[in-house]
Amino acid sequence: MRTRSRTSVLLTLALALTGFTAAVPAAAVSPPSPPQPDGVTAIPAVEGPLAATAESYPFGAADHQEVPQDLAKLGYVEEEYLVSGTSNVYTWPATGPAQVRTPDAPYTTRVLVRKPAKGQKFSGNVVVEMLNPSNLFDLNIGWAVAQQQIVDNGDAWVGITAKPVAVEALRNFDPERYASLSFANPLSLNDPLNCTSVASDSSRTTENGLVWDIYSQVGAWLRSDDAANPLRYGEPTTQVEHAYGFGYSQTGGYLVNYINGVHPLVVQSDGKPIYDAYIVAVAGGAFAGAYPMNQCEPAPPAGDARRQFKDVGVPIMRMMSQSDYLLGIGSRRADSDAPGDQYRHYEMAGAGHATPDELTFSASSADIVAAGRAVPPASCNEGPRSRFPSSIFFDAALRNLDLWVREGVAPPRAEPILVRDGAPVLDEFGNVQGGLRSPFLDAPTSTWYGTATGASFCFIAGYERPLPQETLDGLYRNHGAYIRAVRHSVRSLEDQGFLTDYDARALRREASRSDIP
């Protein structure tokens, strides 16, 4: 099934959150895991998979997306689990990794799993994503932008509810199913360490900073032989060979915190990382480039060294869009194949940040309303959100990341978008020069903008303006000339490793079916 995706919309609503304690619907509960050696990442307690019925199903379930998907036709299944444990709340000094501020805070969150139905189809890869909460509910963006490569390769995808404001939405949506979810603040309201002022999407009774150990523990669970691990496929041991971290926009910024602040602690305690590589999407520099490590301290300021990657020890790809690369220009650094500092920086020319697919492949509008949230707008003042298929870049990136980890094959390098005197250098059609290329810019039929105007996150949605017919007539003598231009672009990009074979075929097919010029 072909999909394209993008986006991370964001919305600032002040909503009070509460600490949660109650019971969950009946489901299988895993026995306690064997004690871990002192200091090693804990395996959480697990309940599930939770039953899915017509009356109670996962928020964002594939068959209840804005455009429903039948995962069975892809050979996939979906399961939802509740995971519980204790998490440290950290502070992040200007130098060095994070330090414990408040230890052992109890939590319960939910985990959504999509995996091949049959173990023999499983690649051994799992992509683990902190679900984007920028609209105050969970968005399945990693699945939206990279599902073609995930399914084509037989990978598993796991999404984790990562913020209290998203927990509140889940409890609104299904109070019984999600009754036990909790990011409760371990500090009482009168504790002097519990700050009196928090962000508008946060509450003093909950703590955003529980997410870091949750992310470690869910990854450790998936790599463990725990009886409840859905990626054991009935075998005595986990079938996971590699775990890849993914974050988009806000949760891309979360990955910056995790990679630079918590990943070193995991390596120190466990002797190796939980995540073998990372894709940090549309987050960098002054644009979502880092977040508060706990809700009582500020994020590292723009230009702070904590926002940049250096000598992390595992491969990292950072991918910026045309909507955010200028604000995020401070994230630029040289690509590297040096052992311990493997890095690629990509800027997706033409691609918007907030795009339609993140809405298409997340919860339906009806379910968003049931969760007590506003449905993000699909259009801005200039028209519909940009249809530019950033998924072509994410498909290739995930494939190339896996080759980098498994076989040591270094990914291709790309120049950044060309900037002069703080502004992009445009071609004669108004499109940016440089960056990750595609036939949408190299065999152009439109001008692609990274920013629009209007409600919510239109400022990072982007839009498209078709080129005048006379311009198209001058570019392409006939339909065959246009097809040849697209094929030339696609062949070059595929040969360089910037396109997968299935996306290359789709782009050629799309050109053949068009009526250009």
XYZ file of C-alpha atoms in Angstrom, residues 12-476:
465
model
C -1.145 25.722 22.127
C -4.140 25.168 24.382
C -3.987 25.580 28.133
C -5.585 22.457 29.586
C -5.287 21.335 33.198
C -3.894 17.854 33.717
C -4.417 15.595 36.664
C -2.465 12.717 38.153
C -4.095 9.400 37.396
C -4.476 6.217 39.373
C -7.407 3.770 38.589
C -7.723 0.363 37.042
C -7.462 -0.883 33.441
C -9.687 -3.197 31.435
C -9.019 -6.875 31.911
C -6.125 -8.143 29.817
C -3.194 -10.472 30.147
C -0.623 -9.273 32.652
C 2.937 -10.456 32.286
C 4.619 -11.957 35.326
C 7.322 -9.782 36.853
C 10.546 -9.855 34.874
C 13.613 -11.280 36.576
C 15.482 -8.615 38.516
C 17.962 -6.725 36.393
C 21.536 -6.285 37.558
C 22.050 -3.109 39.538
C 22.083 -0.092 37.248
C 20.895 -1.926 34.114
C 17.839 -0.499 32.354
C 14.710 -1.968 33.939
C 12.127 -3.983 32.003
C 8.666 -2.512 32.669
C 5.635 -4.493 33.806
C 3.322 -5.107 30.863
C -0.417 -5.594 30.475
C -1.828 -6.714 27.168
C -2.396 -6.971 24.400
C -5.584 -5.111 25.237
C -8.746 -6.336 23.548
C -9.989 -4.283 20.609
C -13.743 -4.197 20.088
C -16.220 -1.993 18.262
C -16.734 -0.090 21.513
C -13.129 0.046 22.763
C -10.103 0.181 20.501
C -6.710 1.928 20.471
C -6.672 5.644 19.835
C -5.106 5.999 16.398
C -5.786 2.348 15.530
C -5.096 1.610 11.871
C -8.718 0.725 11.109
C -9.888 3.930 12.816
C -7.488 6.361 11.158
C -8.764 9.339 9.210
C -8.258 7.055 6.203
C -8.576 3.521 7.620
C -6.006 0.866 6.778
C -6.503 -2.874 6.706
C -3.200 -4.057 8.146
C -4.102 -7.677 7.411
C -3.797 -6.916 3.699
C -0.226 -5.841 4.399
C 0.445 -8.993 6.402
C 0.568 -6.949 9.618
C -1.213 -6.943 12.952
C -1.721 -4.223 15.542
C -1.576 -4.647 19.323
C -1.786 -2.243 22.231
C -0.102 -2.651 25.611
C 0.095 -0.794 28.891
C 3.580 -0.570 30.386
C 4.411 0.462 33.940
C 7.584 1.111 35.879
C 9.528 3.845 37.581
C 11.360 6.668 35.876
C 13.929 9.150 37.074
C 13.293 12.836 36.509
C 16.502 14.407 35.252
C 18.192 17.758 35.116
C 20.624 18.528 32.313
C 23.774 20.475 33.166
C 25.478 22.582 30.529
C 28.208 19.977 30.152
C 27.975 16.231 30.449
C 24.942 13.956 30.410
C 21.751 14.272 32.453
C 21.731 13.909 36.233
C 18.953 12.552 38.452
C 16.765 15.251 39.990
C 14.005 13.039 41.435
C 14.394 9.241 41.388
C 11.946 6.394 40.850
C 8.702 8.109 39.889
C 5.967 5.576 39.016
C 4.407 5.772 35.558
C 2.012 3.901 33.272
C 1.778 4.622 29.572
C 0.499 2.869 26.472
C 2.416 1.349 23.578
C 0.998 0.749 20.096
C 2.683 -2.048 18.114
C 2.404 -2.816 14.402
C 4.351 -5.855 13.271
C 4.381 -8.604 10.644
C 1.718 -11.165 11.525
C 4.152 -14.037 10.956
C 7.502 -14.200 12.659
C 9.253 -15.469 9.545
C 8.355 -12.183 7.834
C 9.907 -10.058 10.604
C 13.161 -8.380 9.555
C 14.520 -8.087 13.087
C 14.224 -4.285 12.983
C 11.928 -2.264 15.227
C 11.384 1.473 14.768
C 10.489 2.998 18.146
C 8.824 6.401 18.189
C 7.732 8.740 20.948
C 4.358 9.735 19.495
C 4.152 13.413 18.630
C 1.871 15.291 21.110
C 2.051 18.751 19.531
C -1.673 18.816 18.777
C -2.314 17.703 22.365
C -2.979 14.109 21.238
C -0.898 11.299 19.742
C 0.044 11.438 16.049
C 1.464 8.335 14.362
C 3.930 10.315 12.250
C 6.726 7.758 11.976
C 4.268 5.233 10.580
C 2.795 7.888 8.301
C 6.095 8.932 6.719
C 7.980 5.618 6.572
C 5.366 2.861 6.483
C 6.196 1.843 2.932
C 9.781 1.008 3.903
C 8.670 -0.510 7.218
C 6.262 -2.874 5.491
C 8.455 -3.549 2.467
C 11.317 -4.599 4.751
C 9.193 -6.448 7.330
C 10.048 -4.098 10.196
C 7.980 -3.512 13.317
C 6.821 -0.054 14.368
C 6.184 0.886 17.989
C 4.627 4.161 19.159
C 4.774 5.320 22.783
C 2.480 7.901 24.388
C 5.096 10.355 25.584
C 3.464 13.322 27.343
C 0.814 13.895 30.024
C -1.283 16.114 27.762
C -1.654 13.163 25.372
C -2.562 10.919 28.306
C -5.394 13.313 29.137
C -6.674 13.021 25.559
C -6.575 9.217 25.789
C -8.538 9.239 29.037
C -11.116 11.536 27.464
C -11.379 9.189 24.488
C -11.818 5.965 26.488
C -11.882 6.490 30.268
C -12.022 2.773 31.063
C -9.389 1.554 28.609
C -6.888 4.196 29.642
C -7.864 4.631 33.289
C -4.497 3.587 34.706
C -2.283 5.802 32.549
C -0.212 8.135 34.684
C 2.637 10.598 34.380
C 2.007 11.795 37.943
C 4.488 14.313 39.314
C 6.457 12.641 42.123
C 6.687 16.038 43.857
C 3.818 17.366 45.919
C 2.384 20.772 45.096
C 4.046 22.290 48.146
C 7.474 20.819 47.404
C 9.849 23.708 46.627
C 11.244 21.730 43.661
C 7.773 21.681 42.078
C 7.868 24.952 40.163
C 4.842 27.208 40.405
C 4.803 28.016 36.681
C 4.759 25.458 33.861
C 4.075 25.532 30.106
C 0.492 25.981 28.946
C 0.235 22.350 27.806
C 1.519 21.051 31.152
C 0.408 20.761 34.775
C 2.115 20.854 38.175
C 0.413 17.559 39.047
C 2.096 15.708 36.173
C 5.695 15.585 34.945
C 6.756 15.706 31.301
C 10.247 14.534 32.235
C 9.246 10.934 32.891
C 9.532 10.175 29.186
C 13.302 9.605 29.029
C 13.458 6.449 31.125
C 10.165 5.291 29.598
C 11.814 5.423 26.187
C 14.780 3.423 27.447
C 12.630 0.865 29.230
C 10.274 0.220 26.314
C 13.275 -0.281 24.053
C 14.852 -2.610 26.606
C 11.574 -4.561 26.833
C 11.439 -5.064 23.070
C 15.026 -6.318 23.098
C 14.449 -8.594 26.093
C 13.253 -12.177 26.447
C 10.351 -10.979 28.614
C 7.317 -13.230 28.250
C 5.134 -10.290 27.205
C 7.473 -9.061 24.460
C 5.341 -9.052 21.269
C 8.473 -9.395 19.131
C 9.408 -12.818 20.485
C 6.885 -14.415 18.125
C 6.524 -17.381 20.457
C 10.260 -18.060 20.495
C 12.247 -18.336 23.746
C 14.128 -15.126 22.969
C 13.411 -11.781 21.364
C 13.631 -11.721 17.581
C 14.753 -8.076 17.589
C 18.180 -7.577 16.078
C 18.213 -3.778 15.803
C 16.181 -0.976 17.361
C 16.039 2.397 15.631
C 14.863 5.568 17.358
C 12.593 7.947 15.464
C 11.191 11.350 16.432
C 9.408 14.044 14.433
C 9.227 17.755 15.295
C 8.552 17.945 19.050
C 9.590 14.339 19.580
C 12.533 14.885 17.231
C 13.607 17.496 19.773
C 12.960 14.945 22.513
C 15.413 12.648 20.737
C 18.064 15.387 20.930
C 17.614 15.421 24.714
C 17.634 11.642 24.853
C 20.634 11.127 22.571
C 22.843 13.722 24.225
C 21.539 13.531 27.780
C 20.331 9.971 28.462
C 21.865 7.712 25.806
C 25.328 8.095 27.464
C 23.848 7.002 30.816
C 22.362 3.889 29.195
C 25.690 2.974 27.594
C 27.392 3.466 30.961
C 24.879 1.322 32.870
C 24.150 -1.370 30.262
C 27.509 -1.492 28.524
C 25.844 -0.813 25.164
C 23.085 1.375 23.707
C 19.458 0.295 23.516
C 18.971 2.081 20.193
C 21.403 1.253 17.391
C 20.759 4.417 15.341
C 18.403 7.390 15.187
C 16.428 9.461 12.694
C 15.842 12.954 14.096
C 13.211 14.532 11.862
C 12.413 18.236 11.362
C 13.970 19.267 14.676
C 17.243 21.098 15.011
C 18.974 24.328 15.891
C 16.487 26.978 17.008
C 13.547 24.965 15.626
C 12.480 22.290 18.121
C 16.177 21.563 18.590
C 15.881 20.560 22.265
C 13.258 20.610 25.028
C 13.220 21.057 28.800
C 14.646 17.938 30.443
C 12.035 18.432 33.154
C 9.138 20.853 33.168
C 10.768 23.139 35.749
C 13.889 24.019 33.781
C 14.263 25.742 30.414
C 15.373 24.046 27.246
C 19.014 24.497 26.278
C 19.137 27.828 24.424
C 19.642 28.108 20.680
C 23.302 27.689 19.877
C 23.926 25.552 22.964
C 26.275 22.630 22.340
C 23.653 20.261 23.775
C 21.578 20.796 20.617
C 24.308 19.411 18.342
C 25.456 15.809 17.859
C 29.067 14.805 18.220
C 30.657 11.427 18.933
C 27.364 9.806 19.950
C 28.639 6.316 19.142
C 25.797 5.226 16.836
C 24.690 6.527 13.413
C 22.387 9.547 13.323
C 20.446 11.104 10.463
C 18.944 14.542 10.947
C 16.336 15.525 8.359
C 15.024 19.082 8.085
C 12.207 20.305 5.825
C 11.840 23.433 3.726
C 9.584 24.805 6.472
C 12.177 24.680 9.251
C 15.712 24.502 7.838
C 16.338 28.268 8.148
C 15.293 28.447 11.793
C 17.132 25.190 12.290
C 20.249 26.210 10.401
C 22.292 25.932 13.588
C 21.869 22.162 13.372
C 24.097 22.014 10.297
C 27.404 20.222 10.751
C 29.726 18.237 8.538
C 28.693 14.725 7.593
C 30.963 12.039 8.982
C 31.771 8.367 8.536
C 34.259 8.364 11.407
C 33.731 5.490 13.857
C 31.690 6.793 16.792
C 30.657 9.952 14.937
C 28.626 8.616 12.006
C 26.313 11.415 10.918
C 24.250 12.658 7.986
C 22.434 15.973 7.695
C 19.683 16.239 5.096
C 17.429 19.131 4.079
C 14.352 18.071 2.101
C 13.975 20.619 -0.687
C 10.307 21.312 -1.414
C 8.946 19.362 1.553
C 6.668 20.905 4.168
C 6.882 20.190 7.879
C 3.171 19.906 8.670
C 1.658 17.914 5.812
C -1.511 15.906 5.174
C -0.268 12.375 5.818
C 0.292 12.805 9.528
C -3.441 13.500 9.756
C -4.443 10.804 7.261
C -2.614 8.056 9.166
C -3.535 9.107 12.695
C -6.787 9.110 14.654
C -9.984 9.994 12.798
C -11.555 13.426 13.216
C -14.408 11.849 15.179
C -11.981 10.206 17.600
C -9.988 13.422 17.988
C -13.183 15.225 18.969
C -14.043 12.381 21.366
C -10.617 12.931 22.945
C -11.597 16.523 23.657
C -9.217 18.006 21.105
C -9.558 20.273 18.095
C -9.162 18.673 14.679
C -6.077 20.209 13.012
C -6.868 22.119 9.820
C -5.980 20.357 6.576
C -5.942 23.670 4.675
C -4.446 27.114 5.186
C -5.185 30.493 3.638
C -3.252 29.557 0.499
C -5.065 26.255 0.061
C -4.540 22.630 1.119
C -1.426 21.638 3.004
C 1.441 20.822 0.685
C 1.052 17.438 -0.985
C 4.828 17.132 -1.431
C 5.620 13.480 -0.642
C 8.354 13.699 2.001
C 7.819 9.965 2.530
C 10.110 9.324 -0.449
C 12.953 10.774 1.612
C 12.065 8.927 4.816
C 11.697 5.587 3.031
C 15.210 5.912 1.618
C 16.606 7.230 4.901
C 15.325 4.272 6.912
C 16.622 1.804 4.332
C 20.012 3.538 4.256
C 20.193 3.716 8.055
C 19.656 -0.032 8.262
C 22.365 -0.664 5.667
C 24.696 1.603 7.635
C 24.113 -0.371 10.839
C 23.980 -3.885 9.398
C 26.522 -3.760 6.596
C 28.563 -0.637 7.196
C 27.390 0.890 3.899
C 27.719 4.655 4.284
C 24.633 6.592 3.100
C 24.905 9.139 0.287
C 25.688 12.739 1.146
C 23.658 15.728 0.008
C 24.408 19.425 0.003
C 22.170 21.596 2.213
C 19.649 24.002 0.729
C 21.568 26.951 -0.690
C 21.357 30.022 1.554
C 22.853 33.456 0.933
C 22.606 36.387 3.351
C 20.122 34.455 5.476
C 17.707 33.727 2.619
C 17.288 30.766 0.248
C 18.678 31.041 -3.260
C 15.807 30.292 -5.634
C 15.794 29.004 -9.187
C 13.845 30.578 -12.047
C 10.677 28.759 -10.934
C 10.845 30.012 -7.345
C 12.066 26.710 -5.920
C 15.000 26.339 -3.563
C 18.350 25.157 -4.849
C 20.402 22.444 -3.181
C 19.113 20.059 -0.536
C 17.683 16.594 -1.111
C 16.420 16.632 -4.682
C 13.426 15.045 -6.389
C 11.669 15.242 -9.769
C 9.213 17.636 -8.139
C 11.970 20.254 -8.320
C 14.232 18.905 -11.065
C 11.388 18.283 -13.532
C 9.190 21.043 -12.088
C 5.502 21.590 -12.591
C 4.937 23.731 -9.472
C 6.566 26.120 -7.062
C 6.791 24.574 -3.594
C 6.568 26.785 -0.509
C 7.527 25.752 2.995
C 5.373 28.225 4.902
C 1.740 29.274 4.672
C -0.564 31.529 6.662
C -3.593 30.655 8.735
C -4.599 28.795 11.868
C -2.633 26.333 13.961
C 0.640 25.302 12.346
C 0.019 26.677 8.882
C 3.284 28.582 9.250
C 5.085 25.241 8.753
C 2.534 23.552 6.491
C 3.683 24.744 3.092
C 1.684 24.836 -0.125
C 1.998 24.433 -3.886
C 1.477 26.829 -6.782
C 1.261 25.166 -10.233
C 3.444 26.773 -12.880
C 1.613 28.681 -15.653
C 0.731 26.610 -18.706
C 2.990 28.688 -20.924
C 5.928 27.892 -18.625
C 5.153 24.170 -18.821
C 4.853 24.378 -22.608
C 8.288 25.982 -22.738
C 9.821 23.337 -20.485
C 8.285 20.238 -22.067
